Each structure stands twice: as structure tokens, then as C-alpha cells.
PDB file of C-alpha atoms in Angstrom:
ATOM      1  CA  MET A   1     122.311  51.311  94.654  1.00 47.00           C
ATOM      2  CA  GLN A   2     121.958  54.356  93.449  1.00 62.00           C
ATOM      3  CA  LYS A   3     123.691  55.768  90.724  1.00 81.00           C
ATOM      4  CA  VAL A   4     126.152  59.093  91.602  1.00 87.00           C
ATOM      5  CA  LEU A   5     125.741  62.038  90.110  1.00 94.00           C
ATOM      6  CA  ARG A   6     128.602  64.568  89.414  1.00 96.00           C
ATOM      7  CA  LEU A   7     128.421  68.365  89.276  1.00 97.00           C
ATOM      8  CA  ASP A   8     131.790  69.765  88.844  1.00 97.00           C
ATOM      9  CA  LEU A   9     131.265  73.688  89.701  1.00 97.00           C
ATOM     10  CA  VAL A  10     134.344  75.521  88.103  1.00 96.00           C
ATOM     11  CA  SER A  11     135.212  79.433  89.350  1.00 96.00           C
ATOM     12  CA  HIS A  12     135.787  81.381  86.419  1.00 97.00           C
ATOM     13  CA  GLY A  13     139.008  82.943  86.510  1.00 95.00           C
ATOM     14  CA  MET A  14     140.434  85.951  87.194  1.00 95.00           C
ATOM     15  CA  THR A  15     139.160  89.714  86.097  1.00 95.00           C
ATOM     16  CA  GLU A  16     140.192  92.871  86.584  1.00 94.00           C
ATOM     17  CA  ALA A  17     137.443  93.760  89.037  1.00 93.00           C
ATOM     18  CA  MET A  18     138.286  90.929  91.037  1.00 92.00           C
ATOM     19  CA  ARG A  19     141.850  92.376  90.859  1.00 91.00           C
ATOM     20  CA  LYS A  20     140.591  95.626  92.303  1.00 93.00           C
ATOM     21  CA  ALA A  21     138.008  95.226  94.507  1.00 93.00           C
ATOM     22  CA  ARG A  22     135.059  96.178  91.994  1.00 94.00           C
ATOM     23  CA  PHE A  23     131.743  94.442  92.049  1.00 94.00           C
ATOM     24  CA  PRO A  24     131.749  93.096  88.150  1.00 92.00           C
ATOM     25  CA  VAL A  25     130.198  93.911  84.629  1.00 91.00           C
ATOM     26  CA  ASP A  26     130.672  91.519  81.664  1.00 92.00           C
ATOM     27  CA  GLU A  27     134.121  91.374  81.321  1.00 94.00           C
ATOM     28  CA  SER A  28     136.912  89.551  80.223  1.00 95.00           C
ATOM     29  CA  LEU A  29     139.461  87.772  81.908  1.00 96.00           C
ATOM     30  CA  THR A  30     142.988  88.917  82.611  1.00 95.00           C
ATOM     31  CA  GLU A  31     145.738  87.515  80.987  1.00 95.00           C
ATOM     32  CA  ALA A  32     146.723  86.022  84.239  1.00 92.00           C
ATOM     33  CA  GLY A  33     143.945  84.295  84.271  1.00 92.00           C
ATOM     34  CA  ARG A  34     143.461  82.909  81.241  1.00 93.00           C
ATOM     35  CA  ARG A  35     147.114  81.734  81.587  1.00 89.00           C
ATOM     36  CA  ALA A  36     146.049  80.218  84.991  1.00 90.00           C
ATOM     37  CA  ILE A  37     142.828  78.497  83.221  1.00 92.00           C
ATOM     38  CA  ALA A  38     144.441  77.171  80.287  1.00 84.00           C
ATOM     39  CA  ALA A  39     146.672  75.148  82.939  1.00 79.00           C
ATOM     40  CA  CYS A  40     143.940  73.774  84.899  1.00 81.00           C
ATOM     41  CA  GLY A  41     143.595  69.650  84.452  1.00 78.00           C
ATOM     42  CA  PRO A  42     140.701  68.224  82.130  1.00 85.00           C
ATOM     43  CA  LEU A  43     137.321  67.551  83.445  1.00 90.00           C
ATOM     44  CA  THR A  44     134.594  65.386  81.267  1.00 89.00           C
ATOM     45  CA  ALA A  45     130.544  65.352  82.096  1.00 88.00           C
ATOM     46  CA  ALA A  46     127.840  64.508  79.752  1.00 89.00           C
ATOM     47  CA  ARG A  47     126.717  67.830  79.847  1.00 96.00           C
ATOM     48  CA  VAL A  48     128.395  71.752  80.091  1.00 97.00           C
ATOM     49  CA  LEU A  49     126.809  74.747  81.349  1.00 98.00           C
ATOM     50  CA  THR A  50     127.709  78.456  81.914  1.00 98.00           C
ATOM     51  CA  GLY A  51     126.781  81.639  83.192  1.00 98.00           C
ATOM     52  CA  PRO A  52     125.977  83.924  80.864  1.00 97.00           C
ATOM     53  CA  GLU A  53     128.301  85.946  81.849  1.00 97.00           C
ATOM     54  CA  ARG A  54     131.783  86.553  78.887  1.00 97.00           C
ATOM     55  CA  ARG A  55     133.926  85.572  81.615  1.00 97.00           C
ATOM     56  CA  ALA A  56     132.406  82.461  82.505  1.00 97.00           C
ATOM     57  CA  VAL A  57     131.693  81.514  78.618  1.00 97.00           C
ATOM     58  CA  GLU A  58     135.593  82.487  78.198  1.00 96.00           C
ATOM     59  CA  THR A  59     136.624  80.338  80.903  1.00 96.00           C
ATOM     60  CA  ALA A  60     134.600  77.150  79.492  1.00 96.00           C
ATOM     61  CA  ALA A  61     136.142  77.918  75.919  1.00 94.00           C
ATOM     62  CA  LEU A  62     140.126  77.888  77.163  1.00 94.00           C
ATOM     63  CA  MET A  63     139.144  74.566  79.014  1.00 94.00           C
ATOM     64  CA  GLY A  64     137.916  73.137  75.742  1.00 93.00           C
ATOM     65  CA  LEU A  65     134.165  73.233  77.253  1.00 93.00           C
ATOM     66  CA  PRO A  66     131.817  75.143  75.417  1.00 87.00           C
ATOM     67  CA  GLY A  67     128.622  74.577  76.885  1.00 91.00           C
ATOM     68  CA  GLU A  68     124.950  75.875  77.010  1.00 96.00           C
ATOM     69  CA  GLU A  69     124.272  79.470  78.512  1.00 97.00           C
ATOM     70  CA  ASP A  70     122.194  79.112  81.786  1.00 98.00           C
ATOM     71  CA  THR A  71     120.719  82.169  83.092  1.00 97.00           C
ATOM     72  CA  ARG A  72     120.160  80.458  86.315  1.00 97.00           C
ATOM     73  CA  LEU A  73     124.197  80.173  87.000  1.00 98.00           C
ATOM     74  CA  ARG A  74     124.582  84.252  86.334  1.00 97.00           C
ATOM     75  CA  ASP A  75     126.454  86.083  88.757  1.00 97.00           C
ATOM     76  CA  LEU A  76     124.585  87.777  92.097  1.00 96.00           C
ATOM     77  CA  ASP A  77     123.142  90.835  90.762  1.00 96.00           C
ATOM     78  CA  ALA A  78     124.682  94.342  92.621  1.00 95.00           C
ATOM     79  CA  GLY A  79     122.280  96.029  91.304  1.00 95.00           C
ATOM     80  CA  ALA A  80     123.339 100.093  91.589  1.00 96.00           C
ATOM     81  CA  TRP A  81     126.711  98.753  92.703  1.00 96.00           C
ATOM     82  CA  ARG A  82     128.073  96.796  89.856  1.00 95.00           C
ATOM     83  CA  GLY A  83     131.005  98.322  88.301  1.00 94.00           C
ATOM     84  CA  GLY A  84     131.817 100.489  91.344  1.00 95.00           C
ATOM     85  CA  GLU A  85     134.829  99.752  94.256  1.00 95.00           C
ATOM     86  CA  LEU A  86     134.058  97.588  97.266  1.00 92.00           C
ATOM     87  CA  MET A  87     135.527 100.217  99.396  1.00 93.00           C
ATOM     88  CA  SER A  88     133.185 103.027  97.199  1.00 94.00           C
ATOM     89  CA  VAL A  89     129.951 101.461  99.131  1.00 95.00           C
ATOM     90  CA  PRO A  90     129.047 103.243 102.228  1.00 95.00           C
ATOM     91  CA  GLN A  91     129.798 101.692 105.460  1.00 95.00           C
ATOM     92  CA  ASP A  92     126.895 100.763 107.132  1.00 96.00           C
ATOM     93  CA  GLU A  93     125.329  99.386 103.312  1.00 95.00           C
ATOM     94  CA  LEU A  94     128.299  97.376 102.977  1.00 93.00           C
ATOM     95  CA  TYR A  95     128.400  96.019 106.783  1.00 95.00           C
ATOM     96  CA  ALA A  96     124.269  95.018 105.840  1.00 96.00           C
ATOM     97  CA  TRP A  97     125.201  93.339 102.851  1.00 95.00           C
ATOM     98  CA  LEU A  98     128.114  91.351 104.803  1.00 94.00           C
ATOM     99  CA  THR A  99     125.857  89.992 107.295  1.00 96.00           C
ATOM    100  CA  ASP A 100     122.368  90.329 106.229  1.00 98.00           C
ATOM    101  CA  PRO A 101     121.830  88.026 103.601  1.00 98.00           C
ATOM    102  CA  GLN A 102     117.992  89.395 102.800  1.00 98.00           C
ATOM    103  CA  PHE A 103     119.894  92.787 102.327  1.00 97.00           C
ATOM    104  CA  ARG A 104     118.982  94.205  99.183  1.00 95.00           C
ATOM    105  CA  GLY A 105     119.258  97.792  99.375  1.00 92.00           C
ATOM    106  CA  HIS A 106     121.791  98.078  96.193  1.00 94.00           C
ATOM    107  CA  GLY A 107     118.467  96.886  94.277  1.00 95.00           C
ATOM    108  CA  GLY A 108     119.808  93.488  92.833  1.00 95.00           C
ATOM    109  CA  GLU A 109     119.428  90.085  94.552  1.00 97.00           C
ATOM    110  CA  SER A 110     119.906  88.975  98.286  1.00 98.00           C
ATOM    111  CA  VAL A 111     122.378  86.311  99.110  1.00 98.00           C
ATOM    112  CA  VAL A 112     118.631  84.173 100.067  1.00 98.00           C
ATOM    113  CA  ASP A 113     117.374  85.410  96.392  1.00 98.00           C
ATOM    114  CA  VAL A 114     121.262  83.398  94.748  1.00 98.00           C
ATOM    115  CA  VAL A 115     120.603  80.567  97.387  1.00 98.00           C
ATOM    116  CA  GLU A 116     116.966  79.902  95.870  1.00 98.00           C
ATOM    117  CA  ARG A 117     117.805  80.387  92.640  1.00 98.00           C
ATOM    118  CA  THR A 118     120.780  77.879  92.969  1.00 98.00           C
ATOM    119  CA  ARG A 119     118.531  75.256  94.736  1.00 98.00           C
ATOM    120  CA  TYR A 120     115.991  74.844  91.891  1.00 98.00           C
ATOM    121  CA  TRP A 121     118.651  74.806  89.912  1.00 98.00           C
ATOM    122  CA  MET A 122     120.499  71.875  91.906  1.00 98.00           C
ATOM    123  CA  ALA A 123     117.341  70.089  92.133  1.00 97.00           C
ATOM    124  CA  GLU A 124     116.447  70.254  88.276  1.00 97.00           C
ATOM    125  CA  ILE A 125     120.285  69.086  87.787  1.00 97.00           C
ATOM    126  CA  ALA A 126     119.297  66.043  90.097  1.00 96.00           C
ATOM    127  CA  SER A 127     116.174  65.073  88.719  1.00 95.00           C
ATOM    128  CA  GLU A 128     118.089  64.973  85.378  1.00 94.00           C
ATOM    129  CA  GLY A 129     120.215  62.830  86.500  1.00 93.00           C
ATOM    130  CA  MET A 130     122.852  63.699  83.937  1.00 94.00           C
ATOM    131  CA  SER A 131     126.317  64.345  85.064  1.00 95.00           C
ATOM    132  CA  THR A 132     127.480  68.507  84.477  1.00 97.00           C
ATOM    133  CA  ILE A 133     130.334  70.395  84.598  1.00 97.00           C
ATOM    134  CA  ALA A 134     129.150  74.329  85.377  1.00 98.00           C
ATOM    135  CA  ILE A 135     131.499  77.257  84.685  1.00 97.00           C
ATOM    136  CA  THR A 136     129.670  79.711  86.930  1.00 98.00           C
ATOM    137  CA  HIS A 137     130.744  82.596  89.568  1.00 97.00           C
ATOM    138  CA  PRO A 138     131.868  82.305  93.406  1.00 97.00           C
ATOM    139  CA  ALA A 139     128.319  83.445  94.277  1.00 98.00           C
ATOM    140  CA  VAL A 140     126.407  80.473  92.742  1.00 98.00           C
ATOM    141  CA  ILE A 141     129.505  77.941  94.072  1.00 98.00           C
ATOM    142  CA  ARG A 142     129.290  79.531  97.735  1.00 98.00           C
ATOM    143  CA  ALA A 143     125.671  79.523  97.304  1.00 98.00           C
ATOM    144  CA  ALA A 144     125.470  75.969  96.060  1.00 98.00           C
ATOM    145  CA  LEU A 145     127.324  74.787  99.028  1.00 98.00           C
ATOM    146  CA  LEU A 146     125.159  76.254 101.511  1.00 98.00           C
ATOM    147  CA  VAL A 147     122.517  73.965  99.672  1.00 98.00           C
ATOM    148  CA  ALA A 148     124.485  70.675  99.830  1.00 98.00           C
ATOM    149  CA  LEU A 149     125.722  71.592 103.391  1.00 97.00           C
ATOM    150  CA  ASP A 150     122.309  72.204 104.252  1.00 97.00           C
ATOM    151  CA  ALA A 151     123.921  75.594 105.785  1.00 98.00           C
ATOM    152  CA  PRO A 152     122.559  79.065 106.955  1.00 98.00           C
ATOM    153  CA  PRO A 153     122.855  81.511 104.051  1.00 97.00           C
ATOM    154  CA  LYS A 154     124.620  84.153 106.699  1.00 96.00           C
ATOM    155  CA  SER A 155     127.000  81.530 105.872  1.00 97.00           C
ATOM    156  CA  PHE A 156     127.618  82.968 102.458  1.00 98.00           C
ATOM    157  CA  TRP A 157     130.637  85.249 102.833  1.00 97.00           C
ATOM    158  CA  ARG A 158     132.237  82.476 104.730  1.00 96.00           C
ATOM    159  CA  ILE A 159     133.181  80.327 101.804  1.00 97.00           C
ATOM    160  CA  ASP A 160     136.501  81.455  99.996  1.00 96.00           C
ATOM    161  CA  ILE A 161     135.910  80.194  96.114  1.00 96.00           C
ATOM    162  CA  PRO A 162     139.128  80.842  94.219  1.00 95.00           C
ATOM    163  CA  PRO A 163     139.327  81.676  90.772  1.00 95.00           C
ATOM    164  CA  GLY A 164     139.578  78.562  88.546  1.00 94.00           C
ATOM    165  CA  SER A 165     138.837  76.676  91.453  1.00 94.00           C
ATOM    166  CA  VAL A 166     136.498  73.179  91.006  1.00 94.00           C
ATOM    167  CA  THR A 167     134.179  72.172  93.458  1.00 96.00           C
ATOM    168  CA  ARG A 168     132.337  68.953  93.088  1.00 96.00           C
ATOM    169  CA  LEU A 169     129.201  67.690  94.162  1.00 98.00           C
ATOM    170  CA  HIS A 170     127.763  64.116  94.460  1.00 97.00           C
ATOM    171  CA  TYR A 171     123.949  63.242  94.375  1.00 97.00           C
ATOM    172  CA  ARG A 172     122.797  60.162  96.102  1.00 94.00           C
ATOM    173  CA  GLY A 173     119.569  60.853  97.106  1.00 93.00           C
ATOM    174  CA  GLU A 174     120.881  63.611  98.618  1.00 95.00           C
ATOM    175  CA  TRP A 175     123.983  66.655  98.023  1.00 97.00           C
ATOM    176  CA  THR A 176     127.257  65.611  99.152  1.00 96.00           C
ATOM    177  CA  LEU A 177     130.782  67.655  99.138  1.00 96.00           C
ATOM    178  CA  HIS A 178     133.106  65.313  97.277  1.00 94.00           C
ATOM    179  CA  PHE A 179     136.919  66.065  97.594  1.00 87.00           C
ATOM    180  CA  THR A 180     139.330  65.150  95.160  1.00 76.00           C
ATOM    181  CA  ALA A 181     143.176  64.460  95.587  1.00 63.00           C
TER     182      ALA A 181
END
């Protein structure tokens, strides 16, 4: 019987961009986000990885999980929209972004790009066989769920990942979603 590999994906805490429906920049957590993360239960694993952005690194530190930065865990690159308000994007472009997983009209990454980046990262995690905690972004966690469930990229925006949440995946030949009580 093959050993079960555990991958805990932690969504960084609340930021001002999340609160105000803006495309993120490299920002810190809000005070409420810090308090919520500090109250999270303990997690353990052989290895801890974080996205390179301040909000991911800060979340890891508040959880007592300083880790190694991994650029593959970076947030979806919103290109020219970075820092702007969601509602300032022209309606036709916003619609395309939310419905076409290959849309790159903002000059950044498409949903398909993030899913593929995450797929390769997860394959490496599986081949290394080391339980891992990854403190990252909702976009990366959505992508990981699509990979685990073999779901189409158009399902990306149908998954809500709250700040500070933990999504657990198991690997034993294939990735599975594991709900904890």
C-alpha cells in the first residue's frame, strides 16, 4: 500500500485589495486579517512553502510557519489591471476574463496559465513525496482543485476560497480532495 502524501494549501489572510474588490499588489494583511490568521489552528508538515508576495509570507509567519518562497505559488498576474478596482475594468473585458480561461487582455496570465503552472508544481510535490504546507493565493488553490478534480479551467471562478482557509489534498497515485472535520 502506497503512503498518503498530504498537501495543505493555506489561503493568505485578508488584504485591503480583497476588502475593496481591487486587483492586488504586493501588500500586507489588514489588521483583521492578522487577527484571523493568528487564531488559526496549528498545521505541521515536513516542508513549508510560501508564495513570494508579502501577504503570503506574512500569513506564514503569523501561523508560525516560516517557509521557503516558491515563485510558482505566486498570485495570478493581473497585468495592467494590478492595483485597479474590479469595477473599473471595461465590462466586455471583465466578462471575457471571467468566462474565457485563455483571456490575457490585461497583459498578465490567463487562468489556463495558472492551472498549468500549478499542475507542474503539484507533479513535483507528488514526485518528491514530502508532506507540504503551501501558503499561497486563492487563484493557486482554485487551480490546484481543478487539477485534483480534473475539472475544466472554465470552472475556475466557481470556487470560492476564503482568506485564511485550509484546503487539504491527498496524493496516492492521484490527487484527491480531503475534507477535515
